[in-house]
Coordinates of C-alpha atoms in Angstrom, one line a residue:
M1 CA 27.0 -14.1 20.3
R2 CA 28.9 -10.7 20.2
W3 CA 26.7 -7.8 18.6
A4 CA 27.9 -4.5 16.7
E5 CA 26.0 -1.6 16.7
S6 CA 26.4 1.5 14.4
L7 CA 25.2 4.9 14.3
L8 CA 24.8 6.8 11.0
A9 CA 23.3 10.3 11.6
V10 CA 23.1 12.4 8.1
I11 CA 22.4 16.0 8.7
V12 CA 21.0 17.5 5.6
L13 CA 21.2 21.2 5.4
A14 CA 18.9 23.5 3.1
S15 CA 19.0 27.2 2.2
T16 CA 16.5 29.0 0.3
A17 CA 17.4 32.4 -1.3
G18 CA 15.0 34.9 -1.9
Q19 CA 12.9 34.9 -5.4
A20 CA 11.1 38.0 -6.5
S21 CA 7.4 36.7 -7.0
A22 CA 5.3 38.0 -9.5
T23 CA 1.6 38.1 -9.3
P24 CA 0.1 36.3 -12.5
A25 CA -2.0 38.7 -14.9
Q26 CA -5.6 38.3 -14.5
S27 CA -7.1 36.5 -17.5
A28 CA -10.0 37.2 -19.3
K29 CA -13.4 35.7 -19.0
P30 CA -13.1 33.0 -21.9
N31 CA -15.8 33.3 -24.8
P32 CA -19.3 31.7 -23.8
N33 CA -19.0 30.0 -27.3
D34 CA -15.3 28.6 -26.7
L35 CA -16.4 26.7 -23.7
C36 CA -16.3 23.2 -23.9
S37 CA -17.9 19.5 -22.7
V38 CA -17.2 16.3 -22.0
E39 CA -20.2 13.5 -21.7
G40 CA -19.4 10.1 -21.0
V41 CA -20.1 6.8 -19.8
V42 CA -18.1 4.5 -16.8
V43 CA -18.5 0.4 -17.4
K44 CA -17.1 -2.5 -16.0
A45 CA -14.2 -3.4 -19.1
T46 CA -15.3 -7.4 -18.7
T47 CA -18.8 -6.9 -18.9
G48 CA -19.9 -3.4 -19.8
E49 CA -22.4 -3.0 -17.5
G50 CA -22.9 0.8 -16.1
L51 CA -21.1 1.6 -12.6
K52 CA -23.1 4.1 -10.8
K53 CA -21.1 6.0 -8.2
I54 CA -18.0 6.0 -10.0
E55 CA -16.1 9.5 -9.0
V56 CA -14.6 10.7 -12.4
N57 CA -12.0 13.3 -12.8
L58 CA -10.7 15.5 -15.4
I59 CA -7.5 17.5 -14.3
S60 CA -6.9 20.5 -16.3
L61 CA -3.2 19.8 -17.4
Q62 CA -2.3 23.6 -17.9
G63 CA -2.4 26.6 -15.5
E64 CA -3.4 25.3 -12.1
H65 CA -4.5 21.9 -13.1
Q66 CA -7.4 22.5 -11.7
T67 CA -9.6 19.5 -11.4
F68 CA -13.0 18.8 -11.8
S69 CA -15.2 16.3 -10.3
A70 CA -18.4 14.4 -10.5
A71 CA -20.1 11.0 -9.8
T72 CA -22.2 9.2 -12.3
D73 CA -25.5 8.3 -12.3
S74 CA -27.7 4.6 -12.3
M75 CA -26.8 3.9 -15.8
G76 CA -22.7 4.9 -15.1
R77 CA -23.2 8.2 -17.2
F78 CA -21.3 11.3 -16.3
T79 CA -21.1 15.3 -17.5
F80 CA -18.7 18.1 -17.9
S81 CA -19.9 21.6 -19.3
G82 CA -18.4 25.2 -19.4
L83 CA -14.9 23.4 -19.7
E84 CA -12.1 26.1 -21.4
P85 CA -10.1 25.0 -24.1
G86 CA -7.0 22.7 -23.1
R87 CA -5.4 19.0 -22.1
Y88 CA -7.1 17.4 -19.4
S89 CA -6.5 13.9 -18.2
L90 CA -9.4 12.3 -17.5
T91 CA -9.5 9.2 -13.8
A92 CA -12.2 7.3 -12.2
G93 CA -12.2 5.2 -9.1
G94 CA -14.6 4.5 -5.7
N95 CA -17.2 2.2 -4.9
G96 CA -14.2 -0.7 -5.0
Y97 CA -12.8 0.2 -8.1
P98 CA -9.2 1.5 -7.5
Q99 CA -8.2 5.1 -9.6
Q100 CA -7.6 4.2 -13.0
G101 CA -6.9 6.9 -15.8
F102 CA -9.0 7.1 -19.2
G103 CA -7.4 4.8 -21.6
S104 CA -4.7 2.8 -19.0
K105 CA -4.6 -1.0 -19.1
R106 CA -5.7 -2.8 -16.5
G107 CA -4.4 -0.4 -14.3
R108 CA -1.0 0.6 -15.5
P109 CA 0.0 3.9 -16.5
G110 CA -0.3 5.1 -19.7
A111 CA -3.4 7.3 -19.6
N112 CA -5.1 9.0 -22.8
V113 CA -5.0 13.0 -22.9
L114 CA -8.2 15.1 -24.1
T115 CA -7.4 18.0 -26.0
L116 CA -10.5 19.9 -25.9
I117 CA -10.7 22.7 -28.6
A118 CA -13.1 25.9 -28.3
G119 CA -16.4 25.0 -28.7
S120 CA -15.8 21.2 -28.9
R121 CA -19.0 18.6 -27.7
E122 CA -16.9 15.2 -26.4
K123 CA -19.6 13.2 -26.1
N124 CA -20.0 9.1 -26.2
L125 CA -16.7 8.8 -24.3
V126 CA -16.7 5.1 -23.0
F127 CA -14.6 4.7 -19.9
R128 CA -13.6 1.2 -19.0
L129 CA -12.8 0.5 -15.8
T130 CA -10.9 -2.8 -14.8
P131 CA -13.0 -4.4 -12.0
P132 CA -10.3 -5.5 -9.0
A133 CA -9.7 -9.3 -7.6
V134 CA -10.8 -10.1 -4.3
I135 CA -9.1 -12.7 -2.1
T136 CA -10.1 -14.6 0.7
G137 CA -9.2 -16.8 3.3
T138 CA -9.1 -18.6 6.8
L139 CA -6.3 -18.5 9.4
R140 CA -6.1 -20.9 12.3
D141 CA -3.4 -21.7 15.0
E142 CA -1.3 -24.4 15.7
E143 CA -4.7 -26.2 16.8
G144 CA -6.6 -25.8 14.1
D145 CA -8.7 -23.5 15.5
P146 CA -9.6 -19.9 13.9
V147 CA -7.8 -16.8 14.8
V148 CA -9.6 -14.1 15.5
G149 CA -8.4 -10.6 15.0
G150 CA -5.4 -11.6 12.8
Q151 CA -3.8 -9.3 10.1
V152 CA -3.6 -10.2 6.6
Q153 CA -1.9 -8.4 3.6
A154 CA -1.5 -8.8 0.4
L155 CA 2.3 -7.9 -0.8
R156 CA 2.2 -6.6 -4.8
I157 CA 5.0 -8.1 -6.7
V158 CA 6.4 -5.1 -8.8
H159 CA 9.3 -4.9 -11.2
V160 CA 12.1 -2.2 -11.5
G161 CA 14.2 -2.4 -13.7
R162 CA 15.8 -6.0 -13.0
R163 CA 14.9 -5.5 -9.4
Q164 CA 11.5 -7.2 -8.0
Q165 CA 10.1 -5.2 -5.0
Y166 CA 7.0 -5.2 -3.3
S167 CA 4.1 -2.7 -2.3
G168 CA 1.3 -2.5 -0.1
G169 CA -1.7 -3.9 -1.8
G170 CA -4.3 -4.2 1.1
F171 CA -5.1 -5.0 4.3
A172 CA -7.6 -7.0 6.0
Q173 CA -8.0 -8.2 10.2
T174 CA -10.0 -11.7 10.4
N175 CA -13.3 -11.8 11.8
D176 CA -14.6 -14.4 14.3
L177 CA -14.9 -17.3 12.3
G178 CA -10.9 -16.8 11.6
Q179 CA -12.1 -14.9 7.9
Y180 CA -10.6 -12.7 5.7
R181 CA -11.1 -10.8 2.6
L182 CA -8.8 -8.6 0.7
Y183 CA -10.6 -6.5 -1.8
G184 CA -9.8 -3.8 -4.6
L185 CA -6.6 -5.7 -5.8
E186 CA -5.2 -4.7 -8.8
P187 CA -4.2 -7.4 -11.3
G188 CA -0.6 -9.0 -11.0
H189 CA 1.0 -11.2 -8.7
Y190 CA 0.6 -11.1 -5.0
L191 CA 2.4 -12.5 -1.6
I192 CA -0.1 -12.8 1.0
V193 CA 1.5 -12.8 4.5
A194 CA -0.4 -13.2 8.1
N195 CA 0.2 -12.2 11.6
Y196 CA -1.1 -12.6 14.7
Q197 CA -0.3 -10.4 18.1
R198 CA -1.5 -12.2 20.7
P199 CA -2.3 -9.8 23.9
A200 CA -0.2 -10.3 26.4
P201 CA -1.1 -9.2 30.3
G202 CA -0.4 -5.6 31.1
N203 CA 2.4 -3.8 29.0
A204 CA 4.7 -6.9 28.8
A205 CA 5.7 -8.6 25.4
G206 CA 4.7 -12.3 25.9
R207 CA 7.4 -15.0 25.6
E208 CA 5.3 -17.1 23.0
V209 CA 4.4 -15.6 19.5
Y210 CA 3.0 -16.4 16.2
L211 CA 5.4 -16.3 13.5
P212 CA 4.9 -14.2 10.5
T213 CA 3.3 -16.7 7.9
F214 CA 3.3 -16.4 4.3
Y215 CA 1.2 -18.4 1.9
P216 CA 1.0 -21.6 2.1
S217 CA 2.0 -21.8 5.5
T218 CA 5.8 -20.9 5.7
S219 CA 7.5 -18.3 7.7
N220 CA 10.6 -17.9 5.2
F221 CA 10.2 -15.2 2.8
G222 CA 12.0 -16.7 -0.2
Q223 CA 10.0 -19.9 -0.2
A224 CA 6.4 -17.5 -0.3
T225 CA 4.3 -18.9 -3.5
P226 CA 3.1 -15.5 -5.1
I227 CA -0.9 -15.9 -6.2
Q228 CA -1.8 -14.5 -10.1
V229 CA -4.5 -12.4 -10.0
W230 CA -6.8 -11.4 -13.0
P231 CA -9.3 -8.4 -13.4
G232 CA -12.9 -9.6 -11.3
D233 CA -10.6 -12.7 -9.8
E234 CA -12.6 -13.7 -6.5
L235 CA -9.8 -16.5 -4.9
S236 CA -10.9 -18.3 -2.0
G237 CA -9.2 -21.1 -0.2
I238 CA -6.0 -18.9 0.5
D239 CA -5.4 -20.3 3.8
A240 CA -2.9 -20.2 6.2
N241 CA -1.6 -22.1 9.8
L242 CA 0.1 -20.0 12.2
D243 CA 2.9 -21.2 13.9
R244 CA 3.8 -20.4 18.0
V245 CA 7.1 -20.3 19.3
Q246 CA 9.1 -19.2 22.0
S247 CA 10.3 -14.9 22.0
V248 CA 13.6 -14.1 22.5
V249 CA 15.2 -11.3 24.1
V250 CA 17.6 -8.8 22.6
R251 CA 19.6 -6.4 24.8
G252 CA 22.5 -4.3 23.4
R253 CA 24.1 -0.7 23.6
V254 CA 24.0 1.8 20.7
V255 CA 26.7 4.1 20.3
S256 CA 27.6 7.8 18.9
D257 CA 30.4 8.8 17.0
I258 CA 28.9 12.3 16.9
S259 CA 28.1 14.6 20.2
V260 CA 25.0 14.6 21.2
K261 CA 22.9 15.4 24.3
S262 CA 21.5 12.0 24.9
L263 CA 20.9 8.8 23.0
Q264 CA 17.8 8.0 25.4
G265 CA 14.6 7.6 22.6
I266 CA 16.9 6.4 19.8
Y267 CA 14.7 4.0 17.4
V268 CA 16.4 0.5 17.6
S269 CA 14.8 -1.9 15.1
L270 CA 15.2 -5.1 13.5
M271 CA 13.8 -6.2 10.1
P272 CA 13.9 -9.9 9.2
R273 CA 17.4 -10.3 6.7
D274 CA 15.8 -12.2 3.8
S275 CA 13.1 -9.7 3.3
N276 CA 14.7 -7.3 1.0
R277 CA 13.2 -4.6 3.6
T278 CA 10.3 -5.1 2.6
I279 CA 7.9 -4.0 5.5
Y280 CA 4.7 -6.1 6.1
A281 CA 2.4 -7.6 8.8
G282 CA 4.9 -8.4 11.8
S283 CA 7.7 -7.9 9.9
N284 CA 9.4 -5.1 12.6
Y285 CA 10.5 -5.4 15.8
G286 CA 11.8 -2.0 18.1
G287 CA 11.5 -0.1 20.6
S288 CA 13.5 3.1 22.2
V289 CA 16.5 3.3 23.6
Q290 CA 15.9 3.4 27.3
D291 CA 18.5 5.9 29.1
A292 CA 21.4 7.4 28.3
M293 CA 24.2 5.3 27.8
G294 CA 22.5 4.0 24.9
N295 CA 21.1 0.8 25.9
F296 CA 18.1 -0.7 24.8
E297 CA 16.3 -4.0 25.2
L298 CA 13.8 -5.6 22.5
R299 CA 11.1 -8.6 23.9
G300 CA 8.9 -10.7 22.2
V301 CA 10.9 -11.2 19.2
P302 CA 10.6 -14.2 17.1
P303 CA 13.8 -16.7 16.3
G304 CA 15.2 -15.8 13.3
A305 CA 18.0 -13.7 10.9
Y306 CA 17.6 -9.8 11.3
V307 CA 19.1 -7.0 10.5
L308 CA 19.4 -4.2 13.3
T309 CA 19.5 -0.1 12.8
A310 CA 19.0 2.5 15.0
N311 CA 17.7 6.0 14.0
L312 CA 18.2 9.2 15.5
N313 CA 16.1 11.9 13.8

């Protein structure tokens, strides 16, 4: 097999011109009668029950974008007082709930803006938080035994124009029973990928490695089955069986068209060709160039088709 490696170095030079800075004039103290307040309650969108220990943030949309924070009480109530008139955004989250904007639907953008006029008292706001979803399952090895310390990741499918992309949605490790629990997931479609790096003696990479596996037990990124979750879903039984295979060693050399003192330390990595450059558990295999001549060696790589890259900082 013949390997061709190329190294592309891009140098971006940035310069800053001296700029005169002005100290803003000190604003006068607001009239106490002009100050405003905001009161409300945070509830679970699916049931309407009040949620305690939720962090609520009120963010000013003018000036220095000052942020005011409060935690909900046992009934889900919160209060802000002594606010200057203006436009504000309101977010809430924590205690197992992802951050969401007031008025947004299912965690999507489009939160409402609160406009406070002088002396206004905004009461009875109801902030409905979409409950996160949970996915659980078990990892087993080629003999059907539970995998302890396996890595499981949820990749959320998002669409940017006509392109389908993937973003990190959650990460978990399996316990002593091989079980995992992914929580705090926003509604949407996900790919579940699992991997396990079996400890090798010393610092040497093992000759046998486990393939990154997508639900339901395929190592092919394109054959992964998406899972749809709705607000508050608790999906169980999302299991996967890992396959162990003989690893390969990838050796090569990095060459450069630009003048560098040494190629040693340049990072070389392999990314599965069918992954659309999506980073997931066990997707990247890499190492540093070993000498000034640019020679490298990557061990413990599962068989497959990869894109080979080299990066010079």
